[in-house]
Tab-separated table of C-alpha atoms and ligand atoms in Angstrom:
chain	number	residue	atom	x	y	z
A	6	MET	CA	0.012	0.024	-0.035
A	7	SER	CA	1.334	3.556	-0.662
A	8	PHE	CA	0.272	6.449	1.521
A	9	PRO	CA	0.503	10.222	1.154
A	10	GLU	CA	3.357	11.701	3.077
A	11	ARG	CA	1.019	13.659	5.223
A	12	SER	CA	-2.729	13.208	5.849
A	13	VAL	CA	-5.304	14.892	8.046
A	14	LEU	CA	-8.455	13.267	8.998
A	15	VAL	CA	-11.171	15.512	10.022
A	16	ILE	CA	-14.006	13.763	12.103
A	17	PHE	CA	-17.255	15.379	12.286
A	18	GLY	CA	-19.182	13.862	15.306
A	19	ALA	CA	-15.831	13.757	17.254
A	20	SER	CA	-17.507	13.373	20.695
A	21	GLY	CA	-19.925	10.772	19.477
A	22	ASP	CA	-20.385	7.062	19.689
A	23	LEU	CA	-18.643	5.889	16.440
A	24	THR	CA	-15.649	7.975	17.076
A	25	ARG	CA	-14.902	6.789	20.497
A	26	ARG	CA	-16.015	3.146	20.022
A	27	LYS	CA	-14.732	2.439	16.580
A	28	LEU	CA	-12.713	5.018	14.755
A	29	VAL	CA	-10.106	6.084	17.295
A	30	PRO	CA	-9.602	2.558	18.782
A	31	ALA	CA	-9.086	1.344	15.328
A	32	LEU	CA	-6.502	4.056	14.527
A	33	PHE	CA	-4.822	3.419	17.837
A	34	ARG	CA	-4.582	-0.386	17.113
A	35	LEU	CA	-2.956	0.451	13.694
A	36	PHE	CA	-0.564	2.670	15.482
A	37	GLN	CA	0.273	0.036	18.045
A	38	LYS	CA	0.981	-2.515	15.244
A	39	GLY	CA	3.096	-0.084	13.440
A	40	ARG	CA	0.665	0.085	10.479
A	41	LEU	CA	-0.519	3.570	10.726
A	42	PRO	CA	1.598	5.510	8.230
A	43	SER	CA	3.560	8.321	9.704
A	44	GLY	CA	2.205	11.878	9.141
A	45	VAL	CA	-1.390	11.138	9.881
A	46	GLN	CA	-3.073	13.709	12.139
A	47	VAL	CA	-6.654	13.655	13.300
A	48	LEU	CA	-8.719	16.735	13.942
A	49	GLY	CA	-11.998	16.222	15.755
A	50	PHE	CA	-14.837	18.655	15.257
A	51	SER	CA	-17.911	18.605	17.505
A	52	ARG	CA	-20.142	20.902	19.627
A	53	THR	CA	-18.774	19.774	23.022
A	54	SER	CA	-16.250	22.426	24.191
A	55	TYR	CA	-13.277	20.201	24.797
A	56	SER	CA	-9.556	21.281	24.583
A	57	ASP	CA	-7.211	19.038	22.741
A	58	GLU	CA	-6.168	17.537	26.154
A	59	GLN	CA	-9.746	16.928	27.273
A	60	TRP	CA	-10.724	15.198	24.065
A	61	ARG	CA	-7.672	12.945	24.181
A	62	ASP	CA	-8.555	12.056	27.784
A	63	TYR	CA	-12.151	11.340	26.841
A	64	LEU	CA	-11.076	9.049	24.026
A	65	GLN	CA	-8.505	7.215	26.189
A	66	GLN	CA	-11.155	6.596	28.883
A	67	HIS	CA	-13.362	4.902	26.250
A	68	LEU	CA	-10.673	2.555	24.892
A	69	PRO	CA	-11.408	-1.057	25.305
A	70	PRO	CA	-9.560	-2.247	28.447
A	71	GLU	CA	-7.116	-4.393	26.669
A	72	ASP	CA	-5.940	-1.330	24.667
A	73	ARG	CA	-5.376	0.926	27.784
A	74	GLU	CA	-1.798	-0.365	28.382
A	75	PRO	CA	0.916	0.674	27.884
A	76	LYS	CA	-0.076	4.198	28.562
A	77	GLU	CA	3.233	5.573	26.747
A	78	ALA	CA	1.841	4.164	23.475
A	79	TRP	CA	-1.392	6.163	23.871
A	80	ASP	CA	0.525	9.288	24.732
A	81	ARG	CA	2.655	9.073	21.567
A	82	PHE	CA	-0.341	8.351	19.449
A	83	ALA	CA	-2.395	11.185	21.112
A	84	GLU	CA	0.298	13.839	20.247
A	85	ASP	CA	-1.336	13.848	16.694
A	86	LEU	CA	-4.982	14.188	17.944
A	87	PHE	CA	-6.483	17.749	17.892
A	88	TYR	CA	-9.930	19.149	18.509
A	89	LEU	CA	-11.893	22.081	17.349
A	90	PRO	CA	-15.141	22.744	19.031
A	91	GLY	CA	-17.568	23.885	16.497
A	92	ASP	CA	-21.412	24.019	15.581
A	93	LEU	CA	-22.487	22.649	12.225
A	94	THR	CA	-25.060	25.450	11.876
A	95	VAL	CA	-22.724	28.274	12.347
A	96	PRO	CA	-20.868	29.317	9.135
A	97	GLU	CA	-18.058	31.001	11.040
A	98	ASP	CA	-17.187	27.647	12.603
A	99	PHE	CA	-16.451	26.323	9.157
A	100	THR	CA	-14.234	29.361	8.576
A	101	ARG	CA	-12.394	28.477	11.677
A	102	LEU	CA	-12.057	24.965	10.551
A	103	ARG	CA	-10.490	26.131	7.308
A	104	LYS	CA	-8.007	28.167	9.123
A	105	GLN	CA	-7.113	25.421	11.501
A	106	LEU	CA	-6.681	23.169	8.598
A	107	ASP	CA	-4.417	25.568	6.791
A	108	ALA	CA	-2.269	25.799	9.891
A	109	LEU	CA	-2.237	22.072	10.606
A	110	ALA	CA	-2.125	20.644	7.168
A	111	PRO	CA	-0.006	22.705	4.568
A	112	GLU	CA	-0.427	22.474	0.859
A	113	GLY	CA	0.071	18.922	-0.346
A	114	THR	CA	-1.518	17.251	2.620
A	115	GLN	CA	-4.279	14.674	1.882
A	116	ARG	CA	-7.349	16.063	3.592
A	117	ILE	CA	-10.057	13.469	4.544
A	118	PHE	CA	-13.530	14.527	5.905
A	119	TYR	CA	-15.227	11.770	7.871
A	120	LEU	CA	-19.018	12.361	8.459
A	121	ALA	CA	-19.405	10.371	11.630
A	122	THR	CA	-22.601	12.250	12.560
A	123	ALA	CA	-26.317	11.339	12.364
A	124	ALA	CA	-27.340	11.450	8.565
A	125	ARG	CA	-29.404	14.469	9.010
A	126	PHE	CA	-26.369	16.519	9.478
A	127	PHE	CA	-24.723	15.346	6.228
A	128	PRO	CA	-26.250	18.228	3.961
A	129	ARG	CA	-25.047	20.871	6.480
A	130	ILE	CA	-21.522	19.520	6.646
A	131	LEU	CA	-21.272	19.121	2.964
A	132	SER	CA	-22.426	22.665	2.275
A	133	GLY	CA	-20.229	23.946	5.075
A	134	LEU	CA	-17.205	22.359	3.377
A	135	MET	CA	-18.201	23.629	-0.071
A	136	ASP	CA	-18.771	27.126	1.240
A	137	GLN	CA	-15.138	27.231	2.390
A	138	GLN	CA	-13.930	25.620	-0.705
A	139	LEU	CA	-12.645	22.729	1.341
A	140	HIS	CA	-13.797	20.182	-1.209
A	141	ARG	CA	-11.127	21.464	-3.590
A	142	GLY	CA	-7.345	21.198	-3.420
A	143	SER	CA	-4.360	19.161	-4.358
A	144	PRO	CA	-4.463	16.241	-3.703
A	145	PRO	CA	-8.271	16.064	-4.113
A	146	PRO	CA	-9.782	15.931	-0.552
A	147	ARG	CA	-11.728	12.644	0.261
A	148	VAL	CA	-15.094	12.549	1.959
A	149	VAL	CA	-16.387	9.499	4.015
A	150	VAL	CA	-19.975	8.808	4.588
A	151	GLU	CA	-21.464	6.376	7.045
A	152	LYS	CA	-24.683	4.679	6.486
A	153	PRO	CA	-27.610	5.260	6.121
A	154	PHE	CA	-27.024	6.472	2.515
A	155	GLY	CA	-30.651	7.741	2.525
A	156	HIS	CA	-33.733	6.032	3.573
A	157	ASP	CA	-35.199	5.152	0.101
A	158	LEU	CA	-34.239	5.566	-3.417
A	159	ALA	CA	-35.181	9.284	-3.796
A	160	SER	CA	-33.143	10.231	-0.648
A	161	ALA	CA	-30.186	8.158	-1.665
A	162	GLN	CA	-30.314	9.884	-5.020
A	163	SER	CA	-30.481	13.329	-3.498
A	164	LEU	CA	-27.578	12.478	-1.111
A	165	ASN	CA	-25.575	11.329	-4.068
A	166	LEU	CA	-26.483	14.568	-5.893
A	167	LEU	CA	-25.425	16.646	-2.982
A	168	LEU	CA	-22.030	14.792	-2.625
A	169	HIS	CA	-21.464	15.242	-6.412
A	170	ARG	CA	-22.034	18.896	-6.367
A	171	GLY	CA	-18.714	19.222	-4.694
A	172	PHE	CA	-16.888	15.873	-4.924
A	173	ASP	CA	-16.077	13.656	-7.771
A	174	GLU	CA	-17.241	9.978	-7.253
A	175	SER	CA	-13.526	8.963	-6.838
A	176	GLN	CA	-13.241	11.325	-3.753
A	177	VAL	CA	-16.287	9.710	-1.942
A	178	PHE	CA	-15.890	6.779	0.351
A	179	ARG	CA	-19.156	5.223	1.589
A	180	ILE	CA	-18.448	2.911	4.477
A	181	ASP	CA	-20.241	-0.444	4.995
A	182	HIS	CA	-18.192	-1.932	7.976
A	183	TYR	CA	-19.143	-5.561	6.820
A	184	LEU	CA	-16.747	-5.140	3.992
A	185	GLY	CA	-13.971	-4.588	6.436
A	186	LYS	CA	-14.468	-7.761	8.107
A	187	GLU	CA	-11.701	-10.336	7.361
A	188	THR	CA	-14.236	-13.177	6.887
A	189	VAL	CA	-16.240	-11.137	4.351
A	190	GLN	CA	-12.964	-10.287	2.336
A	191	ASN	CA	-12.209	-14.130	2.501
A	192	ILE	CA	-15.339	-14.861	0.590
A	193	LEU	CA	-13.447	-13.311	-2.467
A	194	VAL	CA	-10.366	-15.263	-1.775
A	195	PHE	CA	-12.301	-18.542	-1.174
A	196	ARG	CA	-14.038	-18.089	-4.429
A	197	PHE	CA	-11.398	-16.651	-6.658
A	198	ALA	CA	-8.151	-17.983	-5.273
A	199	ASN	CA	-9.205	-21.541	-5.382
A	200	ALA	CA	-10.101	-23.181	-8.731
A	201	ILE	CA	-12.080	-26.117	-7.375
A	202	PHE	CA	-15.262	-24.217	-6.221
A	203	GLU	CA	-15.900	-22.066	-9.362
A	204	PRO	CA	-17.196	-24.918	-11.475
A	205	ILE	CA	-19.930	-25.869	-8.982
A	206	TRP	CA	-20.856	-22.338	-7.950
A	207	ASN	CA	-24.021	-22.126	-10.027
A	208	ARG	CA	-27.543	-23.352	-10.480
A	209	SER	CA	-26.509	-26.848	-11.658
A	210	TYR	CA	-25.109	-27.714	-8.160
A	211	ILE	CA	-26.486	-25.180	-5.705
A	212	ASP	CA	-30.062	-25.539	-4.484
A	213	HIS	CA	-30.262	-22.395	-2.373
A	214	VAL	CA	-28.228	-19.905	-0.335
A	215	GLU	CA	-29.080	-18.627	3.146
A	216	ILE	CA	-27.501	-15.412	4.462
A	217	THR	CA	-28.211	-14.933	8.065
A	218	ALA	CA	-27.198	-12.178	10.635
A	219	ALA	CA	-28.774	-12.901	13.966
A	220	GLU	CA	-28.074	-10.756	16.804
A	221	SER	CA	-28.781	-11.636	20.462
A	222	GLU	CA	-28.859	-8.004	21.676
A	223	GLY	CA	-32.020	-5.989	21.340
A	224	VAL	CA	-31.865	-2.351	20.286
A	225	GLY	CA	-30.615	-1.293	23.677
A	226	THR	CA	-30.243	2.629	23.790
A	227	ARG	CA	-30.684	3.130	20.045
A	228	GLY	CA	-34.435	2.719	20.154
A	229	ALA	CA	-35.402	6.176	18.940
A	230	THR	CA	-33.122	5.918	15.728
A	231	TYR	CA	-33.916	2.299	15.322
A	232	ASP	CA	-37.574	2.837	15.324
A	233	THR	CA	-37.330	5.100	12.276
A	234	THR	CA	-35.083	2.586	10.478
A	235	GLY	CA	-36.104	-1.029	11.121
A	236	VAL	CA	-34.175	-4.139	10.209
A	237	LEU	CA	-34.511	-3.803	6.393
A	238	ARG	CA	-32.740	-0.539	6.310
A	239	ASP	CA	-30.478	-1.253	9.208
A	240	MET	CA	-29.047	-4.618	7.958
A	241	PHE	CA	-30.496	-5.699	4.537
A	242	GLN	CA	-29.966	-2.709	2.266
A	243	ASN	CA	-26.340	-2.574	3.239
A	244	HIS	CA	-24.676	-5.523	4.987
A	245	LEU	CA	-26.704	-8.452	3.759
A	246	LEU	CA	-26.728	-7.111	0.146
A	247	GLN	CA	-23.027	-6.726	0.305
A	248	LEU	CA	-22.704	-10.419	1.299
A	249	LEU	CA	-25.021	-11.427	-1.450
A	250	CYS	CA	-23.086	-9.557	-4.021
A	251	PHE	CA	-19.806	-11.139	-2.912
A	252	MET	CA	-21.415	-14.650	-3.017
A	253	ALA	CA	-23.181	-14.197	-6.414
A	254	MET	CA	-20.716	-11.898	-8.345
A	255	GLU	CA	-18.579	-13.026	-11.391
A	256	ALA	CA	-14.808	-12.990	-10.982
A	257	PRO	CA	-13.565	-9.391	-11.492
A	258	ASN	CA	-10.975	-9.036	-14.284
A	259	ARG	CA	-8.702	-7.305	-11.790
A	260	PHE	CA	-8.563	-7.003	-8.041
A	261	GLU	CA	-9.265	-3.265	-8.342
A	262	ALA	CA	-12.008	-0.946	-6.952
A	263	GLU	CA	-13.740	-0.355	-10.297
A	264	ALA	CA	-13.607	-3.882	-11.464
A	265	ILE	CA	-14.938	-5.248	-8.260
A	266	ARG	CA	-17.679	-2.698	-7.913
A	267	ASN	CA	-18.758	-3.272	-11.528
A	268	GLU	CA	-19.309	-6.926	-10.897
A	269	LYS	CA	-21.308	-6.188	-7.700
A	270	VAL	CA	-23.461	-3.716	-9.583
A	271	LYS	CA	-24.302	-6.410	-12.219
A	272	VAL	CA	-25.537	-8.706	-9.312
A	273	LEU	CA	-27.808	-6.021	-7.782
A	274	ASP	CA	-29.120	-5.079	-11.293
A	275	ALA	CA	-30.138	-8.681	-11.777
A	276	VAL	CA	-31.957	-9.015	-8.471
A	277	ARG	CA	-35.550	-9.407	-9.214
A	278	VAL	CA	-37.630	-6.542	-7.924
A	279	LEU	CA	-40.554	-7.584	-5.818
A	280	SER	CA	-43.956	-6.151	-6.728
A	281	PRO	CA	-46.381	-5.346	-3.804
A	282	GLU	CA	-48.155	-8.638	-4.533
A	283	ASP	CA	-44.924	-10.654	-4.271
A	284	VAL	CA	-44.096	-9.200	-0.919
A	285	PRO	CA	-46.360	-11.320	1.465
A	286	ARG	CA	-45.101	-14.532	-0.470
A	287	GLU	CA	-41.391	-13.687	-0.610
A	288	SER	CA	-40.916	-11.999	2.794
A	289	VAL	CA	-41.632	-12.227	6.519
A	290	ARG	CA	-41.424	-9.495	9.003
A	291	GLY	CA	-41.655	-9.534	12.866
A	292	GLN	CA	-40.936	-7.602	16.019
A	293	TYR	CA	-39.503	-9.088	19.241
A	294	HIS	CA	-41.522	-8.997	22.466
A	295	GLY	CA	-40.513	-6.131	24.586
A	296	TYR	CA	-39.218	-4.016	21.663
A	297	ARG	CA	-42.081	-1.441	22.180
A	298	GLN	CA	-41.021	-0.987	25.753
A	299	SER	CA	-37.409	-0.019	24.875
A	300	PRO	CA	-36.502	3.654	25.554
A	301	GLY	CA	-37.313	5.865	22.569
A	302	VAL	CA	-39.550	3.402	20.760
A	303	ASP	CA	-43.076	4.210	19.865
A	304	PRO	CA	-45.483	1.983	22.140
A	305	GLN	CA	-47.489	1.253	19.006
A	306	SER	CA	-44.423	0.839	16.748
A	307	GLN	CA	-44.860	-1.341	13.658
A	308	THR	CA	-41.101	-1.326	12.971
A	309	ALA	CA	-39.830	-4.711	12.045
A	310	THR	CA	-36.849	-6.017	14.131
A	311	PHE	CA	-36.796	-9.330	12.179
A	312	ALA	CA	-37.094	-10.058	8.545
A	313	ALA	CA	-36.577	-12.843	6.064
A	314	VAL	CA	-36.592	-12.168	2.466
A	315	ARG	CA	-36.397	-14.569	-0.538
A	316	LEU	CA	-34.551	-12.934	-3.449
A	317	TRP	CA	-33.991	-14.228	-6.975
A	318	ILE	CA	-31.213	-13.197	-9.294
A	319	ASP	CA	-32.188	-13.156	-12.785
A	320	ASN	CA	-28.970	-14.123	-14.689
A	321	TRP	CA	-27.522	-17.195	-16.195
A	322	ARG	CA	-25.631	-18.478	-13.201
A	323	TRP	CA	-28.368	-18.054	-10.593
A	324	GLN	CA	-31.652	-18.510	-12.462
A	325	GLY	CA	-34.021	-20.476	-10.174
A	326	VAL	CA	-31.766	-20.536	-7.084
A	327	PRO	CA	-33.369	-18.665	-4.152
A	328	PHE	CA	-31.096	-16.480	-1.786
A	329	PHE	CA	-32.753	-16.399	1.601
A	330	LEU	CA	-31.693	-13.237	3.616
A	331	ARG	CA	-32.566	-13.155	7.232
A	332	SER	CA	-31.772	-10.889	10.098
A	333	GLY	CA	-33.083	-10.053	13.502
A	334	LYS	CA	-32.283	-8.480	16.887
A	335	ALA	CA	-32.866	-10.213	20.230
A	336	MET	CA	-32.625	-13.736	18.635
A	337	ASP	CA	-31.683	-16.659	20.817
A	338	CYS	CA	-28.026	-16.665	19.455
A	339	ARG	CA	-25.547	-14.298	17.837
A	340	THR	CA	-24.374	-15.644	14.477
A	341	THR	CA	-23.671	-14.238	11.027
A	342	GLN	CA	-23.219	-16.997	8.545
A	343	ILE	CA	-23.779	-18.019	4.969
A	344	VAL	CA	-24.911	-21.564	4.079
A	345	VAL	CA	-24.740	-22.787	0.499
A	346	GLN	CA	-26.935	-25.729	0.200
A	347	PHE	CA	-25.818	-28.106	-2.554
A	348	ARG	CA	-28.125	-30.264	-4.496
A	349	GLN	CA	-28.472	-34.036	-3.731
A	350	PRO	CA	-26.450	-36.358	-6.073
A	351	PRO	CA	-28.463	-37.244	-9.261
A	352	LEU	CA	-28.681	-40.923	-8.325
A	353	ARG	CA	-29.393	-41.758	-4.664
A	354	LEU	CA	-27.299	-44.922	-4.418
A	355	PHE	CA	-27.674	-45.245	-0.720
A	356	ARG	CA	-31.312	-44.335	-0.385
A	357	GLN	CA	-32.074	-47.748	1.172
A	358	CYS	CA	-29.385	-47.406	3.781
A	359	GLY	CA	-29.930	-45.883	7.203
A	360	GLY	CA	-28.860	-42.593	8.596
A	361	VAL	CA	-28.819	-38.951	7.468
A	362	HIS	CA	-29.129	-38.136	3.795
A	363	GLU	CA	-28.560	-34.570	2.994
A	364	GLY	CA	-26.976	-32.521	0.223
A	365	ASN	CA	-23.562	-31.098	0.771
A	366	ARG	CA	-23.493	-27.829	2.658
A	367	LEU	CA	-20.876	-25.090	2.776
A	368	VAL	CA	-20.955	-22.948	5.840
A	369	ILE	CA	-19.150	-19.669	5.776
A	370	GLN	CA	-19.055	-18.465	9.411
A	371	ILE	CA	-18.655	-14.598	9.372
A	372	GLN	CA	-18.734	-14.342	13.149
A	373	PRO	CA	-18.264	-15.585	15.830
A	374	ALA	CA	-16.055	-18.770	15.393
A	375	GLU	CA	-14.845	-17.403	12.148
A	376	GLY	CA	-14.199	-20.053	9.608
A	377	ILE	CA	-15.472	-22.421	6.909
A	378	GLN	CA	-17.031	-25.829	7.088
A	379	LEU	CA	-17.842	-28.155	4.247
A	380	HIS	CA	-20.480	-30.817	5.307
A	381	ILE	CA	-19.961	-34.004	3.478
A	382	GLN	CA	-21.673	-37.562	3.641
A	383	SER	CA	-19.660	-40.152	5.188
A	384	LYS	CA	-20.042	-43.852	6.174
A	385	VAL	CA	-20.613	-44.566	9.745
A	386	PRO	CA	-17.917	-47.218	10.630
A	387	ASP	CA	-19.071	-50.631	11.631
A	388	ALA	CA	-22.738	-49.878	10.891
A	389	GLY	CA	-23.340	-51.424	7.501
A	390	MET	CA	-23.790	-48.616	4.918
A	391	GLU	CA	-25.342	-46.149	7.328
A	392	LEU	CA	-24.560	-42.567	6.327
A	393	THR	CA	-23.947	-39.522	8.420
A	394	LEU	CA	-23.096	-35.832	7.786
A	395	THR	CA	-19.551	-34.908	8.887
A	396	ASP	CA	-17.562	-31.795	8.200
A	397	LEU	CA	-14.126	-30.508	6.929
A	398	SER	CA	-13.549	-27.600	9.011
A	399	PHE	CA	-11.332	-24.506	8.874
A	400	ARG	CA	-11.244	-22.214	11.853
A	401	PHE	CA	-9.241	-18.835	11.738
A	402	ASP	CA	-8.373	-19.062	15.301
A	403	ARG	CA	-6.721	-22.461	14.887
A	404	HIS	CA	-4.456	-21.376	11.943
A	405	PHE	CA	-3.654	-17.770	12.780
A	406	ARG	CA	-2.509	-16.350	16.115
A	407	GLY	CA	-3.632	-12.869	17.423
A	408	ARG	CA	-7.033	-11.381	17.600
A	409	MET	CA	-9.006	-10.725	14.543
A	410	PRO	CA	-8.689	-7.067	13.528
A	411	ASP	CA	-11.802	-4.759	13.735
A	412	ALA	CA	-13.381	-4.077	10.388
A	413	TYR	CA	-12.535	-0.353	10.701
A	414	GLU	CA	-8.734	-0.956	10.822
A	415	ARG	CA	-8.779	-2.255	7.387
A	416	LEU	CA	-11.229	0.320	6.062
A	417	LEU	CA	-9.430	3.252	7.556
A	418	LEU	CA	-6.071	2.059	6.193
A	419	ASP	CA	-7.698	1.697	2.760
A	420	LEU	CA	-9.052	5.134	3.153
A	421	LEU	CA	-5.633	6.639	3.927
A	422	ALA	CA	-4.221	4.807	0.890
A	423	GLY	CA	-7.210	5.873	-1.351
A	424	ASP	CA	-8.255	2.332	-2.209
A	425	ALA	CA	-11.993	2.274	-2.693
A	426	SER	CA	-12.370	-1.511	-3.433
A	427	LEU	CA	-14.227	-2.094	-0.096
A	428	PHE	CA	-16.392	1.008	-0.158
A	429	ALA	CA	-19.822	1.366	-1.928
A	430	ARG	CA	-20.196	3.322	-5.181
A	431	SER	CA	-23.077	5.594	-5.853
A	432	ASP	CA	-24.774	3.352	-8.434
A	433	GLU	CA	-24.418	0.397	-6.110
A	434	VAL	CA	-26.133	2.153	-3.372
A	435	GLU	CA	-28.984	3.392	-5.560
A	436	LEU	CA	-29.527	-0.112	-6.903
A	437	ALA	CA	-29.513	-1.563	-3.353
B	529	BG6	C1	-24.853	-1.931	12.323
B	529	BG6	C2	-26.257	-1.867	12.560
B	529	BG6	O1	-24.604	-1.302	10.982
B	529	BG6	O2	-24.409	-3.289	12.228
B	529	BG6	C3	-26.565	-2.385	14.015
B	529	BG6	O3	-26.693	-0.519	12.617
B	529	BG6	C4	-25.930	-3.818	14.041
B	529	BG6	O4	-27.878	-2.491	14.268
B	529	BG6	C5	-24.564	-3.811	13.473
B	529	BG6	O5	-26.054	-4.345	15.309
B	529	BG6	C6	-24.037	-5.315	13.341
B	529	BG6	O6	-22.706	-5.259	13.166
B	529	BG6	P1	-21.660	-6.509	13.507
B	529	BG6	O7	-20.390	-6.054	13.071
B	529	BG6	O8	-21.814	-6.503	15.119
B	529	BG6	O9	-22.253	-7.713	12.961
C-alpha cells in the first residue's frame, strides 16, 4: 500500500459514539501494530467544548480495557490528535475549521473529511465544506460517509447529488463496515483464489443460499433511531446485500475497486424487484417481544426487528436459485453466517441405507467462530452402509494467532491509501 506523506483526518461527530467506539480505537490499534503511516493527524470537530487535552482524555477513557496499556503508546499516538469545538449550523465555525486546517495541514496534505454524525447533518456538513472551498485542493480531498445513505431511493439519489455537487465520485468513500471484516473479504479469496469451487458455484449444483445475521442483543439505547429505520434499512440494504454480492458476483478481471464494484452492480441489477403482490409471498417481518417498551420506541411501533426475504437473481448463473436473507435482533443466538446448500446427487445410491441423507453444505461463518465448514456425507464405521453428515472444518483461530482486527482497521487504512475497493459506489447504493 502506498500512502500520502501527510494526511489529516477531520472527524465530524468527534464526541460521538462511532468516534470513541470504533474510529479512534481502530487508528490506535493500527498505530500500535506499526501500520498507521507516519504523518497522519486527526482533527475532531464537534459541539462539546473540549480542549485537545480533554478530547484525548475522553477518548482514552473509552478505549477497550485491553488497549489501555501501555500508557506511553497512547501518549505518543495522542500527540497527533487535535480538537476544534464547532457548531455545524454556524458558518463562522467552518471558517475556523478552514483556518485550523491551513495551519495544521500545509499544501500537499491529503485532507479527509469523515462524516461520523447522524445522517440528518450530512447536508449541513457538505455545504459548510463547499462554502469554504474545502472540497477542492491538491491532492483532491476525500469525504467519508457512514450509512444510512438515504432511507429510500429518492433520498439516496439526493444524497449522491449533494455529494457530487462538490466531490467527484472517486473522492467519495461510503463505509459499510461489513466489507472490512476479514471473513467477508475471505469470501472473495475462497471463491477466486481456489479453482475447485468455481465450476460448482451455480444453479446446476447449488439448491439455495442462506445469508443470516442474527443478533442476540435488542436495540438497547438506540431505540429512537432504530424505530425510524427497522431491520430492512439497518441490515439488509447494506450489509446483507453486500454479502449477497460477494457470493453471487462473477470474478472481476482485476482486483481493483472499479472492477470489483462493476461486478457487484451487475448482481444488484439482476435481483428481481418484488412487486407489492410478491411481498407477502417472498418475505416475513416480525418484532420481538419487549421492543415497544425500549426507551425511545413508539409504544404502538410497527417497525420490524426481524425479517426474512427470498430474493431471485435473474441471470444465467443463478436462475431459479433462491437466496434467503434473514436478520433479527433479540434472537436466541448471535451468529452471522452464509450457508450454501448443494443439490442431492443425481442418483441416490444409498437411499435404502440408514442414517442422515442430505445434500452437501458449505457454511461460511462470518462471526463468531470465524471459519468455513464443508459438510459431507460419510459412512458410519461398523454400521453397515449407514450414512451421516460430517465436516471438513477450517477455523481462523486455529490457523492464525492474534485477535481478528476490527473491520474499521482495514477500512481506515484503505481510506488513507485511497483504495475504494471495499467502499460502496453511488450506483451500487441506488440499486440496493
Ligand atoms: C450496524 C447496525 O450497521 O451493524 C446495527 O446499525 C448492528 O444495528 C450492527 O447491530 C451489526 O454489526 P456487527 O459487526 O456486530 O455484525
